[in-house]
Amino acid sequence: MALHLSVKQTPVREPMVRFHHCPLEKFTVICYTVIMKKCRVCNIDKEDSQFYYTGKYIRKICKKCENRRMYDWTRAKIRALKVKAVQYLGDKCIVCGYNKCINALEFAHKGDKEYEPAQMFQNLMNWDVIKKELDKCLLKCANCHREETYNIE
């Protein structure tokens, strides 16, 4: 006796599913076919569910590598904006002249503030908007900024 097989086709985003029906036994066997793909960055074979989709196409870089790449790009962009902002305000603390570590330099507002510059860097705002806010700021090292904030002489 011949065995009759029927195949149900599914969209590309779901794993391929095949239904095998055996007329003699009155049951259906479901088999999942997993599509494997190699990541261009880490060169590891992974299931297609481990890749992002662009429309109906699967990307060539896995989710883990893509997330890492975006994280690194964002950190570099934030760092570049802070370097540009520090250079715009004079490269050193206006009180003591400290300029050894850029991470120790902070932006102290002279008066009213619309945004915090560090938050503007995080949001990757336009440089013209950042520059308007920096015009309301002074560049101080962390120690001088704390002393001024808590009125320590």
C-alpha positions as protocol buffer text, in pm:
chain_id: "A"
residue {
  index: 1
  type: MET
  ca { x: 0 y: 0 z: 0 }
}
residue {
  index: 2
  type: ALA
  ca { x: 122 y: 353 z: -80 }
}
residue {
  index: 3
  type: LEU
  ca { x: 168 y: 603 z: 200 }
}
residue {
  index: 4
  type: HIS
  ca { x: 6 y: 941 z: 133 }
}
residue {
  index: 5
  type: LEU
  ca { x: 200 y: 1245 z: 254 }
}
residue {
  index: 6
  type: SER
  ca { x: 67 y: 1598 z: 262 }
}
residue {
  index: 7
  type: VAL
  ca { x: 291 y: 1901 z: 316 }
}
residue {
  index: 8
  type: LYS
  ca { x: 162 y: 2223 z: 468 }
}
residue {
  index: 9
  type: GLN
  ca { x: 366 y: 2525 z: 355 }
}
residue {
  index: 10
  type: THR
  ca { x: 420 y: 2803 z: 607 }
}
residue {
  index: 11
  type: PRO
  ca { x: 562 y: 3157 z: 586 }
}
residue {
  index: 12
  type: VAL
  ca { x: 941 y: 3189 z: 596 }
}
residue {
  index: 13
  type: ARG
  ca { x: 938 y: 3317 z: 957 }
}
residue {
  index: 14
  type: GLU
  ca { x: 812 y: 2993 z: 1105 }
}
residue {
  index: 15
  type: PRO
  ca { x: 1001 y: 2664 z: 1099 }
}
residue {
  index: 16
  type: MET
  ca { x: 887 y: 2435 z: 821 }
}
residue {
  index: 17
  type: VAL
  ca { x: 625 y: 2192 z: 948 }
}
residue {
  index: 18
  type: ARG
  ca { x: 537 y: 1866 z: 771 }
}
residue {
  index: 19
  type: PHE
  ca { x: 229 y: 1665 z: 858 }
}
residue {
  index: 20
  type: HIS
  ca { x: 256 y: 1295 z: 780 }
}
residue {
  index: 21
  type: HIS
  ca { x: -78 y: 1118 z: 793 }
}
residue {
  index: 22
  type: CYS
  ca { x: -87 y: 741 z: 798 }
}
residue {
  index: 23
  type: PRO
  ca { x: -432 y: 623 z: 674 }
}
residue {
  index: 24
  type: LEU
  ca { x: -396 y: 280 z: 831 }
}
residue {
  index: 25
  type: GLU
  ca { x: -317 y: 400 z: 1183 }
}
residue {
  index: 26
  type: LYS
  ca { x: -547 y: 708 z: 1208 }
}
residue {
  index: 27
  type: PHE
  ca { x: -283 y: 937 z: 1355 }
}
residue {
  index: 28
  type: THR
  ca { x: -73 y: 1227 z: 1231 }
}
residue {
  index: 29
  type: VAL
  ca { x: 301 y: 1268 z: 1286 }
}
residue {
  index: 30
  type: ILE
  ca { x: 431 y: 1625 z: 1300 }
}
residue {
  index: 31
  type: CYS
  ca { x: 795 y: 1684 z: 1205 }
}
residue {
  index: 32
  type: TYR
  ca { x: 970 y: 2020 z: 1246 }
}
residue {
  index: 33
  type: THR
  ca { x: 1248 y: 2106 z: 1005 }
}
residue {
  index: 34
  type: VAL
  ca { x: 1488 y: 2355 z: 1156 }
}
residue {
  index: 35
  type: ILE
  ca { x: 1659 y: 2590 z: 911 }
}
residue {
  index: 36
  type: MET
  ca { x: 2021 y: 2656 z: 1008 }
}
residue {
  index: 37
  type: LYS
  ca { x: 2217 y: 2962 z: 903 }
}
residue {
  index: 38
  type: LYS
  ca { x: 2575 y: 3077 z: 965 }
}
residue {
  index: 39
  type: CYS
  ca { x: 2637 y: 3417 z: 1124 }
}
residue {
  index: 40
  type: ARG
  ca { x: 2872 y: 3637 z: 926 }
}
residue {
  index: 41
  type: VAL
  ca { x: 3042 y: 3775 z: 1238 }
}
residue {
  index: 42
  type: CYS
  ca { x: 3083 y: 3481 z: 1478 }
}
residue {
  index: 43
  type: ASN
  ca { x: 3077 y: 3205 z: 1209 }
}
residue {
  index: 44
  type: ILE
  ca { x: 2851 y: 2982 z: 1420 }
}
residue {
  index: 45
  type: ASP
  ca { x: 2561 y: 2785 z: 1272 }
}
residue {
  index: 46
  type: LYS
  ca { x: 2238 y: 2894 z: 1442 }
}
residue {
  index: 47
  type: GLU
  ca { x: 1866 y: 2845 z: 1393 }
}
residue {
  index: 48
  type: ASP
  ca { x: 1691 y: 3106 z: 1181 }
}
residue {
  index: 49
  type: SER
  ca { x: 1501 y: 3221 z: 1492 }
}
residue {
  index: 50
  type: GLN
  ca { x: 1837 y: 3355 z: 1620 }
}
residue {
  index: 51
  type: PHE
  ca { x: 1843 y: 3613 z: 1337 }
}
residue {
  index: 52
  type: TYR
  ca { x: 1647 y: 3936 z: 1293 }
}
residue {
  index: 53
  type: TYR
  ca { x: 1415 y: 3977 z: 995 }
}
residue {
  index: 54
  type: THR
  ca { x: 1410 y: 4277 z: 763 }
}
residue {
  index: 55
  type: GLY
  ca { x: 1073 y: 4256 z: 594 }
}
residue {
  index: 56
  type: LYS
  ca { x: 1066 y: 3903 z: 460 }
}
residue {
  index: 57
  type: TYR
  ca { x: 1445 y: 3855 z: 455 }
}
residue {
  index: 58
  type: ILE
  ca { x: 1664 y: 3707 z: 727 }
}
residue {
  index: 59
  type: ARG
  ca { x: 1965 y: 3920 z: 818 }
}
residue {
  index: 60
  type: LYS
  ca { x: 2316 y: 3780 z: 783 }
}
residue {
  index: 61
  type: ILE
  ca { x: 2426 y: 3865 z: 1140 }
}
residue {
  index: 62
  type: CYS
  ca { x: 2276 y: 3683 z: 1442 }
}
residue {
  index: 63
  type: LYS
  ca { x: 2085 y: 3873 z: 1713 }
}
residue {
  index: 64
  type: LYS
  ca { x: 2365 y: 3845 z: 1968 }
}
residue {
  index: 65
  type: CYS
  ca { x: 2630 y: 3987 z: 1731 }
}
residue {
  index: 66
  type: GLU
  ca { x: 2392 y: 4255 z: 1601 }
}
residue {
  index: 67
  type: ASN
  ca { x: 2306 y: 4370 z: 1955 }
}
residue {
  index: 68
  type: ARG
  ca { x: 2674 y: 4382 z: 2049 }
}
residue {
  index: 69
  type: ARG
  ca { x: 2757 y: 4579 z: 1735 }
}
residue {
  index: 70
  type: MET
  ca { x: 2480 y: 4834 z: 1805 }
}
residue {
  index: 71
  type: TYR
  ca { x: 2589 y: 4866 z: 2170 }
}
residue {
  index: 72
  type: ASP
  ca { x: 2949 y: 4935 z: 2067 }
}
residue {
  index: 73
  type: TRP
  ca { x: 2839 y: 5185 z: 1801 }
}
residue {
  index: 74
  type: THR
  ca { x: 2616 y: 5372 z: 2049 }
}
residue {
  index: 75
  type: ARG
  ca { x: 2889 y: 5387 z: 2317 }
}
residue {
  index: 76
  type: ALA
  ca { x: 3137 y: 5524 z: 2060 }
}
residue {
  index: 77
  type: LYS
  ca { x: 2887 y: 5787 z: 1943 }
}
residue {
  index: 78
  type: ILE
  ca { x: 2813 y: 5899 z: 2301 }
}
residue {
  index: 79
  type: ARG
  ca { x: 3186 y: 5918 z: 2374 }
}
residue {
  index: 80
  type: ALA
  ca { x: 3246 y: 6127 z: 2059 }
}
residue {
  index: 81
  type: LEU
  ca { x: 2969 y: 6371 z: 2158 }
}
residue {
  index: 82
  type: LYS
  ca { x: 3119 y: 6417 z: 2507 }
}
residue {
  index: 83
  type: VAL
  ca { x: 3467 y: 6476 z: 2363 }
}
residue {
  index: 84
  type: LYS
  ca { x: 3324 y: 6735 z: 2122 }
}
residue {
  index: 85
  type: ALA
  ca { x: 3132 y: 6905 z: 2406 }
}
residue {
  index: 86
  type: VAL
  ca { x: 3438 y: 6918 z: 2633 }
}
residue {
  index: 87
  type: GLN
  ca { x: 3645 y: 7068 z: 2350 }
}
residue {
  index: 88
  type: TYR
  ca { x: 3368 y: 7322 z: 2286 }
}
residue {
  index: 89
  type: LEU
  ca { x: 3382 y: 7439 z: 2649 }
}
residue {
  index: 90
  type: GLY
  ca { x: 3762 y: 7464 z: 2672 }
}
residue {
  index: 91
  type: ASP
  ca { x: 3909 y: 7120 z: 2755 }
}
residue {
  index: 92
  type: LYS
  ca { x: 3965 y: 7189 z: 3129 }
}
residue {
  index: 93
  type: CYS
  ca { x: 3797 y: 7277 z: 3456 }
}
residue {
  index: 94
  type: ILE
  ca { x: 3741 y: 7653 z: 3477 }
}
residue {
  index: 95
  type: VAL
  ca { x: 3813 y: 7656 z: 3853 }
}
residue {
  index: 96
  type: CYS
  ca { x: 4128 y: 7443 z: 3899 }
}
residue {
  index: 97
  type: GLY
  ca { x: 4239 y: 7365 z: 3542 }
}
residue {
  index: 98
  type: TYR
  ca { x: 4205 y: 6985 z: 3573 }
}
residue {
  index: 99
  type: ASN
  ca { x: 4219 y: 6806 z: 3236 }
}
residue {
  index: 100
  type: LYS
  ca { x: 4367 y: 6458 z: 3295 }
}
residue {
  index: 101
  type: CYS
  ca { x: 4052 y: 6242 z: 3256 }
}
residue {
  index: 102
  type: ILE
  ca { x: 3754 y: 6338 z: 3043 }
}
residue {
  index: 103
  type: ASN
  ca { x: 3524 y: 6120 z: 3257 }
}
residue {
  index: 104
  type: ALA
  ca { x: 3596 y: 6340 z: 3559 }
}
residue {
  index: 105
  type: LEU
  ca { x: 3477 y: 6656 z: 3379 }
}
residue {
  index: 106
  type: GLU
  ca { x: 3113 y: 6757 z: 3424 }
}
residue {
  index: 107
  type: PHE
  ca { x: 2879 y: 7023 z: 3293 }
}
residue {
  index: 108
  type: ALA
  ca { x: 2759 y: 7268 z: 3561 }
}
residue {
  index: 109
  type: HIS
  ca { x: 2457 y: 7479 z: 3466 }
}
residue {
  index: 110
  type: LYS
  ca { x: 2483 y: 7854 z: 3529 }
}
residue {
  index: 111
  type: GLY
  ca { x: 2108 y: 7900 z: 3567 }
}
residue {
  index: 112
  type: ASP
  ca { x: 1798 y: 7737 z: 3428 }
}
residue {
  index: 113
  type: LYS
  ca { x: 1837 y: 7414 z: 3238 }
}
residue {
  index: 114
  type: GLU
  ca { x: 1621 y: 7249 z: 2979 }
}
residue {
  index: 115
  type: TYR
  ca { x: 1817 y: 6923 z: 2948 }
}
residue {
  index: 116
  type: GLU
  ca { x: 2104 y: 6751 z: 3122 }
}
residue {
  index: 117
  type: PRO
  ca { x: 2395 y: 6730 z: 2870 }
}
residue {
  index: 118
  type: ALA
  ca { x: 2475 y: 6369 z: 2964 }
}
residue {
  index: 119
  type: GLN
  ca { x: 2114 y: 6272 z: 2887 }
}
residue {
  index: 120
  type: MET
  ca { x: 2135 y: 6456 z: 2557 }
}
residue {
  index: 121
  type: PHE
  ca { x: 2440 y: 6245 z: 2464 }
}
residue {
  index: 122
  type: GLN
  ca { x: 2252 y: 5927 z: 2560 }
}
residue {
  index: 123
  type: ASN
  ca { x: 1961 y: 6027 z: 2335 }
}
residue {
  index: 124
  type: LEU
  ca { x: 2206 y: 6110 z: 2053 }
}
residue {
  index: 125
  type: MET
  ca { x: 2050 y: 6453 z: 2005 }
}
residue {
  index: 126
  type: ASN
  ca { x: 2152 y: 6689 z: 1728 }
}
residue {
  index: 127
  type: TRP
  ca { x: 2476 y: 6882 z: 1790 }
}
residue {
  index: 128
  type: ASP
  ca { x: 2302 y: 7222 z: 1742 }
}
residue {
  index: 129
  type: VAL
  ca { x: 2056 y: 7140 z: 2021 }
}
residue {
  index: 130
  type: ILE
  ca { x: 2339 y: 7020 z: 2245 }
}
residue {
  index: 131
  type: LYS
  ca { x: 2540 y: 7336 z: 2173 }
}
residue {
  index: 132
  type: LYS
  ca { x: 2249 y: 7560 z: 2282 }
}
residue {
  index: 133
  type: GLU
  ca { x: 2236 y: 7377 z: 2615 }
}
residue {
  index: 134
  type: LEU
  ca { x: 2617 y: 7385 z: 2655 }
}
residue {
  index: 135
  type: ASP
  ca { x: 2609 y: 7764 z: 2622 }
}
residue {
  index: 136
  type: LYS
  ca { x: 2424 y: 7762 z: 2958 }
}
residue {
  index: 137
  type: CYS
  ca { x: 2695 y: 7543 z: 3119 }
}
residue {
  index: 138
  type: LEU
  ca { x: 3042 y: 7568 z: 3269 }
}
residue {
  index: 139
  type: LEU
  ca { x: 3296 y: 7286 z: 3249 }
}
residue {
  index: 140
  type: LYS
  ca { x: 3412 y: 7174 z: 3594 }
}
residue {
  index: 141
  type: CYS
  ca { x: 3588 y: 6872 z: 3737 }
}
residue {
  index: 142
  type: ALA
  ca { x: 3382 y: 6645 z: 3963 }
}
residue {
  index: 143
  type: ASN
  ca { x: 3543 y: 6782 z: 4283 }
}
residue {
  index: 144
  type: CYS
  ca { x: 3484 y: 7149 z: 4199 }
}
residue {
  index: 145
  type: HIS
  ca { x: 3130 y: 7076 z: 4084 }
}
residue {
  index: 146
  type: ARG
  ca { x: 3045 y: 6897 z: 4412 }
}
residue {
  index: 147
  type: GLU
  ca { x: 3201 y: 7172 z: 4621 }
}
residue {
  index: 148
  type: GLU
  ca { x: 2993 y: 7434 z: 4441 }
}
residue {
  index: 149
  type: THR
  ca { x: 2674 y: 7226 z: 4458 }
}
residue {
  index: 150
  type: TYR
  ca { x: 2702 y: 7168 z: 4834 }
}
residue {
  index: 151
  type: ASN
  ca { x: 2847 y: 7515 z: 4910 }
}
residue {
  index: 152
  type: ILE
  ca { x: 3177 y: 7390 z: 5049 }
}
residue {
  index: 153
  type: GLU
  ca { x: 3447 y: 7661 z: 5065 }
}
